[in-house]
Short mmCIF file of C-alpha atoms in Angstrom, two decimals:
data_model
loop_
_atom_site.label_atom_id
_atom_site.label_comp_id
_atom_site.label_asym_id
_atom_site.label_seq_id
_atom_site.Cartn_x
_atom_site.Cartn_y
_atom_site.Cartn_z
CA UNK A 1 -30.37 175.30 301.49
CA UNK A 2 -28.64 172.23 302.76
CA UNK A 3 -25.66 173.07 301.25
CA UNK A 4 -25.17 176.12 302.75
CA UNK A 5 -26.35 174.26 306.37
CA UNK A 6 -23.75 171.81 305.92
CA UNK A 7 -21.06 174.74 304.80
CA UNK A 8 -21.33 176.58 308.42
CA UNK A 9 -21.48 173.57 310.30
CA UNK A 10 -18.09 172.85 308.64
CA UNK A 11 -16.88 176.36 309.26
CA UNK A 12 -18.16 176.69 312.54
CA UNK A 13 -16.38 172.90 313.46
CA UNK A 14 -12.86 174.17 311.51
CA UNK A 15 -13.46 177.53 313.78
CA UNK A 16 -13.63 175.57 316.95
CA UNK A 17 -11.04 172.58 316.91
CA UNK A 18 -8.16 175.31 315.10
CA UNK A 19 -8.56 176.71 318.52
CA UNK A 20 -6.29 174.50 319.85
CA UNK A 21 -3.45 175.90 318.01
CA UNK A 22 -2.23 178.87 319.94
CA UNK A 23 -4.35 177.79 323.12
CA UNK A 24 -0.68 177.34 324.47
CA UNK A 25 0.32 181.20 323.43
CA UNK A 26 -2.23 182.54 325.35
CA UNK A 27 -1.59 181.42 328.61
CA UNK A 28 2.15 182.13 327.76
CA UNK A 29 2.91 185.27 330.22
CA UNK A 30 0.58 182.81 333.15
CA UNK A 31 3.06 179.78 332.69
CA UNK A 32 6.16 182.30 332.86
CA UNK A 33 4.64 183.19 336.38
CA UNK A 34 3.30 180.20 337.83
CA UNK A 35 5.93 177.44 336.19
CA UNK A 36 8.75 179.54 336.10
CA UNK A 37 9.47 179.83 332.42
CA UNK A 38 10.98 182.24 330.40
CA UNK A 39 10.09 184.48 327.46
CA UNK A 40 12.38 182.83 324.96
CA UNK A 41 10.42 179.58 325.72
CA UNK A 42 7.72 181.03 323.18
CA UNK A 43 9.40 179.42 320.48
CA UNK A 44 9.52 175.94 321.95
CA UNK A 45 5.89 176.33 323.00
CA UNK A 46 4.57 177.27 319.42
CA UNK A 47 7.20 175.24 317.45
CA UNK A 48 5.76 171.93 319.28
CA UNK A 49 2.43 172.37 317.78
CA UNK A 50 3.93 172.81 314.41
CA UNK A 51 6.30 169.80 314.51
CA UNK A 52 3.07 167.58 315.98
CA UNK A 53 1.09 168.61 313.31
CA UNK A 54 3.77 167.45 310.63
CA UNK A 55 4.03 164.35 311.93
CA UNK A 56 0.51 164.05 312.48
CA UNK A 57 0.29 164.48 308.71
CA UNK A 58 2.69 162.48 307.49
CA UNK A 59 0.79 159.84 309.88
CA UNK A 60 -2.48 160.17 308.42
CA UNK A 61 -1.14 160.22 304.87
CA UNK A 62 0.81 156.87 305.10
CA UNK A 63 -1.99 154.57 307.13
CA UNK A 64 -4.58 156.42 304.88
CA UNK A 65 -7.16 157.25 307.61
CA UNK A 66 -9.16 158.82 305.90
CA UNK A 67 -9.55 156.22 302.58
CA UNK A 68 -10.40 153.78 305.64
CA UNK A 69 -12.80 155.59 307.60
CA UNK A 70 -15.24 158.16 307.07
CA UNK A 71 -13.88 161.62 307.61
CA UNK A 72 -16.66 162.96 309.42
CA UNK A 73 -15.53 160.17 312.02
CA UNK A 74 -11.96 160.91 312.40
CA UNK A 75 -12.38 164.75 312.74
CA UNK A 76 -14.54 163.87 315.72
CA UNK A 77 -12.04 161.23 317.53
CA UNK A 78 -8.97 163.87 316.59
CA UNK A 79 -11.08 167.08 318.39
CA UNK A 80 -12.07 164.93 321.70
CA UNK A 81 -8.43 163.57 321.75
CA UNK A 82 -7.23 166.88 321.07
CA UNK A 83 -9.19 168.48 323.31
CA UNK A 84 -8.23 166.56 326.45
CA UNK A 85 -3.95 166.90 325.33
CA UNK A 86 -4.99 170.70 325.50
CA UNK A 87 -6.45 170.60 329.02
CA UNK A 88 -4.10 167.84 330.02
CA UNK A 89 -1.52 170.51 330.94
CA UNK A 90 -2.75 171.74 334.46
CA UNK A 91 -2.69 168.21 335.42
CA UNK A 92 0.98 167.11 334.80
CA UNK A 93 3.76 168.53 335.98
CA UNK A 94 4.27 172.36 335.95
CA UNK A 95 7.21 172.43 333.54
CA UNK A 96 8.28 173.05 330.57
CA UNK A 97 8.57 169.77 328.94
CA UNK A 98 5.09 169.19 329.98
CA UNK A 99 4.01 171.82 328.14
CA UNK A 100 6.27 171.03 325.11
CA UNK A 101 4.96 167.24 325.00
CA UNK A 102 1.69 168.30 325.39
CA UNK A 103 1.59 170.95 322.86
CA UNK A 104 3.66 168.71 320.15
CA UNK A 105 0.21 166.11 320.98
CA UNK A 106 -2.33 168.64 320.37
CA UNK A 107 -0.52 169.51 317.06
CA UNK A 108 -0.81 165.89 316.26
CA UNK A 109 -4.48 165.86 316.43
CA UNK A 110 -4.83 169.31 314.70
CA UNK A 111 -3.58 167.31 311.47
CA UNK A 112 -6.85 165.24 311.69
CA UNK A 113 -8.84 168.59 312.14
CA UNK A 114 -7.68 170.79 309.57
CA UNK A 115 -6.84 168.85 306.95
CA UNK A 116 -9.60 166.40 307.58
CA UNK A 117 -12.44 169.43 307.75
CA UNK A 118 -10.69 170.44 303.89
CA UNK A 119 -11.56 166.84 303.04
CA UNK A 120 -15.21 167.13 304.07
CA UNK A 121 -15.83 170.38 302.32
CA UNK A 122 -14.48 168.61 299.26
CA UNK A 123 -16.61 165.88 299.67
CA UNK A 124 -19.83 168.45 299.47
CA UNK A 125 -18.57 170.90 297.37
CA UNK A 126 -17.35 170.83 293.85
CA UNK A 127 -18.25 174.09 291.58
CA UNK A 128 -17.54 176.18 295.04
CA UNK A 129 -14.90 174.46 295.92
CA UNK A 130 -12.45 177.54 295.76
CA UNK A 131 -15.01 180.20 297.97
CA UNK A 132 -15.25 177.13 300.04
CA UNK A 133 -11.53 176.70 301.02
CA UNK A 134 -11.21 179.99 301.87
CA UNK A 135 -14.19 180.32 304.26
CA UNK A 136 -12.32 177.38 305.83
CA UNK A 137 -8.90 178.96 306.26
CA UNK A 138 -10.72 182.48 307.55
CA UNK A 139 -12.20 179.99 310.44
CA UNK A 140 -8.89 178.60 311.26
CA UNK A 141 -7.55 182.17 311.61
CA UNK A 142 -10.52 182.79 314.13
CA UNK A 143 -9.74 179.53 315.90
CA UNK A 144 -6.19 180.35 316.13
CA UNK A 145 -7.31 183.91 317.36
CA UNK A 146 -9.98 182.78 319.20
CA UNK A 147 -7.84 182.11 322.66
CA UNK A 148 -6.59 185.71 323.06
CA UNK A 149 -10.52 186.56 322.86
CA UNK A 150 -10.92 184.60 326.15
CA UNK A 151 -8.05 185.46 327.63
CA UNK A 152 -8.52 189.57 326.95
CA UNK A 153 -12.50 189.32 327.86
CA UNK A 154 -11.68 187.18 330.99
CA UNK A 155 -8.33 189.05 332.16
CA UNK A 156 -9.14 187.94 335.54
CA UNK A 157 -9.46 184.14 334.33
CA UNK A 158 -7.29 181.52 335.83
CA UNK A 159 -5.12 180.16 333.04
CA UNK A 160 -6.82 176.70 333.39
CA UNK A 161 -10.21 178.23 332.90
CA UNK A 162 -9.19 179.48 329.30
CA UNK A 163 -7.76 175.81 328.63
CA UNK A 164 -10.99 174.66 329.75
CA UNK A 165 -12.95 176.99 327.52
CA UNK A 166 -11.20 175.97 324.39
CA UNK A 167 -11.11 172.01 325.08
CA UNK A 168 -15.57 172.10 325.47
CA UNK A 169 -15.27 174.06 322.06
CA UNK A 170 -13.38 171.90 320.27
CA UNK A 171 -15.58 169.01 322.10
CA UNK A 172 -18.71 170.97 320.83
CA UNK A 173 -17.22 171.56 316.62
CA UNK A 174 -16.11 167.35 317.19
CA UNK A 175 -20.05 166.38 318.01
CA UNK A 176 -21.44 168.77 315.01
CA UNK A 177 -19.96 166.75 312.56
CA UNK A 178 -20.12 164.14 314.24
CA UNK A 179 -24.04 164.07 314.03
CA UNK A 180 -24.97 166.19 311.70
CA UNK A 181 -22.33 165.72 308.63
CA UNK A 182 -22.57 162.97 306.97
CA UNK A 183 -19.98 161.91 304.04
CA UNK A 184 -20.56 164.58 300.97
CA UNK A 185 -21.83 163.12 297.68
CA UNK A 186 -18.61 163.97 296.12
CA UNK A 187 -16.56 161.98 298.49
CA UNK A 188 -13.91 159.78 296.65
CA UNK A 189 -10.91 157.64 298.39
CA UNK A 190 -7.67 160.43 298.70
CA UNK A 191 -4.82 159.86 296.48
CA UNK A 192 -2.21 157.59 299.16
CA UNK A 193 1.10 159.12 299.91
CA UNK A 194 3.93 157.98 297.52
CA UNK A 195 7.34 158.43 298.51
CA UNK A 196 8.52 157.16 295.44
CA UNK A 197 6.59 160.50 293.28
CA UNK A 198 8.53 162.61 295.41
CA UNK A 199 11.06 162.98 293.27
CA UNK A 200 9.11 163.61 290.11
CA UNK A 201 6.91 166.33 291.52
CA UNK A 202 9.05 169.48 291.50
CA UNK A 203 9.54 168.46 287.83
CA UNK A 204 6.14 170.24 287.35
CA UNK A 205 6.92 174.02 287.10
CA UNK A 206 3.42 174.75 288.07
CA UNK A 207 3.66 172.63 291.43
CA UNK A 208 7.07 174.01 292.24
CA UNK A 209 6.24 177.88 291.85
CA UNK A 210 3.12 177.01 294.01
CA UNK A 211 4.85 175.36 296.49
CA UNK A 212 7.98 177.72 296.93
CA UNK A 213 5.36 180.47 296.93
CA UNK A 214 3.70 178.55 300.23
CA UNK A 215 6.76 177.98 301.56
CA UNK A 216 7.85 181.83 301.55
CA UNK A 217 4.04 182.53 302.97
CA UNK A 218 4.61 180.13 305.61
CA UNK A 219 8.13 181.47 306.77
CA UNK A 220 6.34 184.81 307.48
CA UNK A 221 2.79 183.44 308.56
CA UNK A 222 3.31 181.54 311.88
CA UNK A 223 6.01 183.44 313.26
CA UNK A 224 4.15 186.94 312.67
CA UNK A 225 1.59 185.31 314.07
CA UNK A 226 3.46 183.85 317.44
CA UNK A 227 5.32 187.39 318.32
CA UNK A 228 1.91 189.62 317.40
CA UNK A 229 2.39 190.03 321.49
CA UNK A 230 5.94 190.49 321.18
CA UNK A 231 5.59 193.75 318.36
CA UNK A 232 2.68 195.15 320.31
CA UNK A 233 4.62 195.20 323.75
CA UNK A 234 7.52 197.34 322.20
CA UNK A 235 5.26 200.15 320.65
CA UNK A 236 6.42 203.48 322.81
CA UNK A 237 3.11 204.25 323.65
CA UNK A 238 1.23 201.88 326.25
CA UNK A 239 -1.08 199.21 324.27
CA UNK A 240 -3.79 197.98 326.81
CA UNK A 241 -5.30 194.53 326.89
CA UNK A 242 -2.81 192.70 324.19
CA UNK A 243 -4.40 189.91 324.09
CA UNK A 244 -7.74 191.70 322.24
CA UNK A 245 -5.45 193.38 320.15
CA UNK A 246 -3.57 190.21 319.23
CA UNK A 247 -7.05 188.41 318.36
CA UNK A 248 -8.45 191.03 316.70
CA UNK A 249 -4.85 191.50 314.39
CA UNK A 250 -4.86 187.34 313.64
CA UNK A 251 -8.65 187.62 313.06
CA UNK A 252 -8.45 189.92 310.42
CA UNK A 253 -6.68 187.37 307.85
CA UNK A 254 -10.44 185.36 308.62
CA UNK A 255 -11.72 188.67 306.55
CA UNK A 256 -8.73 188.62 304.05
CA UNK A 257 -8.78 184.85 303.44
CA UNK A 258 -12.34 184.79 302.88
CA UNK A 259 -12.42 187.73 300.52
CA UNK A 260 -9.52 186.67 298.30
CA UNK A 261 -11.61 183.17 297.71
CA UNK A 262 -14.10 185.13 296.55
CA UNK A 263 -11.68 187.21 294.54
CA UNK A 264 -10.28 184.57 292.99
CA UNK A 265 -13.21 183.35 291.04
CA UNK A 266 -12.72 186.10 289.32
CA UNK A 267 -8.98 187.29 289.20
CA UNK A 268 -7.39 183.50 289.88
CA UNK A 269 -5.45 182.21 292.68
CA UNK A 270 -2.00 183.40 291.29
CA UNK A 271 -2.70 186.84 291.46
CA UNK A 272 -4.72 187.10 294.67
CA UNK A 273 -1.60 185.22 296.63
CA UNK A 274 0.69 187.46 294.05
CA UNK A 275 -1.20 190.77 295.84
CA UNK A 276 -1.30 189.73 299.42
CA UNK A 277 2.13 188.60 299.11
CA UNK A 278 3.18 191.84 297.98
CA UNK A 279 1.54 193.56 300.83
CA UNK A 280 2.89 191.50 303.48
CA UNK A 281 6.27 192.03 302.63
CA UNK A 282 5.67 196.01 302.49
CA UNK A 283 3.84 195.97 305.68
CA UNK A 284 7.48 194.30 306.95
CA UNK A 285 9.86 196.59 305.26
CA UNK A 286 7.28 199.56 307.28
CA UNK A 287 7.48 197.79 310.79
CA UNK A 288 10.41 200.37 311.89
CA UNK A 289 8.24 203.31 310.29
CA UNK A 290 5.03 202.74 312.04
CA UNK A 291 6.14 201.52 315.51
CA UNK A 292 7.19 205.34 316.02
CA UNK A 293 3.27 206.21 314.78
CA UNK A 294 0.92 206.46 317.34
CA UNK A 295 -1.35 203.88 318.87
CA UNK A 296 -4.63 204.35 316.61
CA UNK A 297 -2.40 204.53 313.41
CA UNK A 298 -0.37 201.81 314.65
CA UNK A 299 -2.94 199.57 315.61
CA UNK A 300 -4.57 200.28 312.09
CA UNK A 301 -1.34 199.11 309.91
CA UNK A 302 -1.49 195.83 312.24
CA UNK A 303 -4.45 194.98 311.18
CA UNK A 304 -3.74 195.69 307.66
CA UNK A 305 -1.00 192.93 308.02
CA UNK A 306 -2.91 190.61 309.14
CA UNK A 307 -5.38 190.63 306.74
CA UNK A 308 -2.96 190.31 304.08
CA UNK A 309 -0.79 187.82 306.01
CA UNK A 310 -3.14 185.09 305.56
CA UNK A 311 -5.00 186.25 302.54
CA UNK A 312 -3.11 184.59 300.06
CA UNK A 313 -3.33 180.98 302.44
CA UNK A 314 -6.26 179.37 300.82
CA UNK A 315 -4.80 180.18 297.08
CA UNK A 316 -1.90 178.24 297.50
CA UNK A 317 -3.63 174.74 298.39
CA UNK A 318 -6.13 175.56 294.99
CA UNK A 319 -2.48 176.26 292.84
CA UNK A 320 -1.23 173.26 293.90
CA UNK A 321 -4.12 171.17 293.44
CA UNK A 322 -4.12 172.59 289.55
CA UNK A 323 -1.00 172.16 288.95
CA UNK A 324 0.06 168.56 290.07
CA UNK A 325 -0.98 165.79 288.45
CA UNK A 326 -4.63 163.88 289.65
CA UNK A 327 -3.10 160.93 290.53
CA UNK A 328 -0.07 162.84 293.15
CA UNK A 329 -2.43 165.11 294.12
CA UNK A 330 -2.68 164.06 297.87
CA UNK A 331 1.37 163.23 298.28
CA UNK A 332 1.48 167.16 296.77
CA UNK A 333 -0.15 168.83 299.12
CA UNK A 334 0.92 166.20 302.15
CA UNK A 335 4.84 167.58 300.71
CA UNK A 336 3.81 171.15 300.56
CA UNK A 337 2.25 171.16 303.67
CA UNK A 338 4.96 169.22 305.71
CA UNK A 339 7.66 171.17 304.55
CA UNK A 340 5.93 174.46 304.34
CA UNK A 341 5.35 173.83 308.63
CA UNK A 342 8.96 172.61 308.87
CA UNK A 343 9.84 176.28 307.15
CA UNK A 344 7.20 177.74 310.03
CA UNK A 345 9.74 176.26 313.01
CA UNK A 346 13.00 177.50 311.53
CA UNK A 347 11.34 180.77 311.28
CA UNK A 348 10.12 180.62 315.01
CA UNK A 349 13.62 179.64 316.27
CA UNK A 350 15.65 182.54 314.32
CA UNK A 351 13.59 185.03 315.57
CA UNK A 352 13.13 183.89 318.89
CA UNK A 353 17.14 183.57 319.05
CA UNK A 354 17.71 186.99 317.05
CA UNK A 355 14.89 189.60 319.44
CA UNK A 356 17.39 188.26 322.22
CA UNK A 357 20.25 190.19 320.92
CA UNK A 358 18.76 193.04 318.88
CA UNK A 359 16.17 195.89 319.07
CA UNK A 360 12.69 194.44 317.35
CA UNK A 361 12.36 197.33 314.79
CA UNK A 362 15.63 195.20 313.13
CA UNK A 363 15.20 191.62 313.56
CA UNK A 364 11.39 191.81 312.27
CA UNK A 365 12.71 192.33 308.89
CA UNK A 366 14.03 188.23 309.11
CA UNK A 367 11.21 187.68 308.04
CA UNK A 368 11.27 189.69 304.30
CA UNK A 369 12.75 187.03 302.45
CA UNK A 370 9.63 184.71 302.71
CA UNK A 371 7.30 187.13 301.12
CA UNK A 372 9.96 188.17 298.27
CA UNK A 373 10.94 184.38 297.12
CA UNK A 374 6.83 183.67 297.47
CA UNK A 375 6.42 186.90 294.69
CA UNK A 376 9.07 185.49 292.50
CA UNK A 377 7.96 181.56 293.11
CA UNK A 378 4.65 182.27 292.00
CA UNK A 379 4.88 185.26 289.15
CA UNK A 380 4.81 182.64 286.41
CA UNK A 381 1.50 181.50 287.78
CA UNK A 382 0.07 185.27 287.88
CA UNK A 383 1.48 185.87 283.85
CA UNK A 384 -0.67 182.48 283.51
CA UNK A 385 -3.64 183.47 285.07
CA UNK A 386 -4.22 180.75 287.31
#
């Protein structure tokens, strides 16, 4: 019974600090109006989160926070710190490299929230580890959906207020674990980053199918993500509220990641990313077909891709996990991850550059390639059953 206390307290805390991630997305079309920026700026506003939260990793990894200091502890400091770069932006200057700085700080701290709140469910759970994980990633979806919510319920909201909103959440998921998670019985010191097993890593066919398969997932992931607003605003019909629409699309993966953990006790990681890879890319190669549709079917294939966007997310942290060696373990996933974000920017920036030059239906298919080297990356994994 306490595990399953301890498990929502964890999801609920993963929920509410991951809400800082697109906090800045959602107040997008208010800072065009009231600081005077442009559309385009999207990209800048989104990629700083991403390149804060590599860093922020790479950070954590070499001074070994967590080996030094409990995790429950550091999840806490990186949500209040977090939480006040996020609200920090009505007080500085309205501009854009405000924003940008500000944005590329929160990201920072996110790297002590999400990865961190992965370490604490591995700390408590062992047999479940895999069901666990993905209940995890489903909350980040929610968190990163979680701004639109406020932002479609409270049209009428000043931009600040939504800020505000999301900064006392993440407080609130900071003081949970704070107080009432303590460090799990399984809790062991993380393998240190190595630079010098870098090299030997992608030796491992196993590790290298699982991480080319992230990194295809993550070219797709963010950026579908970021524009949900974008694709939605060029439908021919009239889409009211976006904002609901784009947090119920992103909250749909919560459903898909959660389900394919469950899946996956029984079909294996490989083949649940294998399917929701597969789907994705379909549900891009269709973009052109069901724009035309109308609204309800429209609206219906969204959410379709983005449960299946994100489904596959969870699977490719348990691949790499069993198929790098125990002692690189950590400097694995710290590789994946960081380059799989870095992948997430350059995806951001080419479609950002490429919607201002050609019609939508076209450009969204820049983003096919990720799904198709991810199906190819990881097939040897599926024909294992991993």
């Amino acid at each position: 019974m306490k595990s399953k206390r301890i498990l929502f307290l964890i999801i609920f805390s993963q929920f509410a600090g991951t809400s800082l991630w697109f906090a800045g997305n959602a107040i997008m079309p208010d800072l065009i109006i009231e600081m005077g920026l442009k559309p385009g700026d999207l990209g800048s506003v989104t990629s700083a989160v991403q390149a804060g939260f590599i860093i922020g990793t790479l950070v954590f990894a070499f001074t070994a926070v967590a080996d030094r200091f409990s995790p429950s502890k550091v999840f806490f400091v990186c949500s209040i710190v977090g939480a006040v770069f996020n609200a920090s932006i009505y007080f500085l200057p309205k501009e854009l490299l405000s924003v940008v700085i500000t944005r590329f700080l929160t990201g920072v701290m996110l790297a002590g929230i999400y990865p961190i709140g992965m370490k604490i469910a591995a700390d408590w759970y062992k047999d479940e580890l895999g069901k666990a994980i993905g209940y995890l990633v489903g909350a980040l979806v929610l968190g990163t959906a979680f701004p639109s919510l406020i932002r479609a319920l409270g049209s009428q909201l000043e931009w600040s207020v939504v800020l505000g909103v999301v900064s006392i959440l993440v407080c609130a998921g900071g003081f949970l674990v704070l107080f009432f998670i303590k460090d799990g019985p399984y809790r062991q010191p993380m393998a240190k980053f190595n630079p010098g097993g870098i090299g030997t890593l992608f030796k491992s066919s196993g590790y290298r199918s699982a991480s080319f398969g992230y990194f295809g997932h993550q070219w797709e992931l963010y950026t579908f993500w970021a524009f949900i607003p974008t694709l939605l605003a060029h439908h021919r019909g009239t889409v009211d509220n976006i904002s609901l629409w784009t947090f119920l699309i992103i909250g749909s993966g919560a459903i898909g990641s959660s389900v394919g953990g469950i899946l996956s006790e029984k079909w294996g990681s490989a083949f649940v990313a294998w399917v929701n890879l597969l789907g994705s890319g379909l549900c891009i190669i269709l973009f052109p077909v069901f724009i035309q549709f109308p609204l309800p079917v429209f609206f219906t294939y969204m959410l379709v891709w983005g449960w299946v966007v994100v489904g596959d997310s969870p699977q490719f942290s348990a691949l790499a996990a069993i198929t790098t060696p125990k002692s690189q373990i950590g400097s694995g996933l710290i590789l994946m991850n960081c380059i799989g974000y870095t992948v997430s920017i350059a995806s951001i920036y080419t479609l950002n550059y490429l919607i201002g030059y050609f019609d939508i239906s076209n450009v969204i298919l820049v983003l096919l390639p990720g799904p198709i080297l991810g199906l190819i990356a990881i097939y040897p994994l599926k024909k294992q059953r991993l």
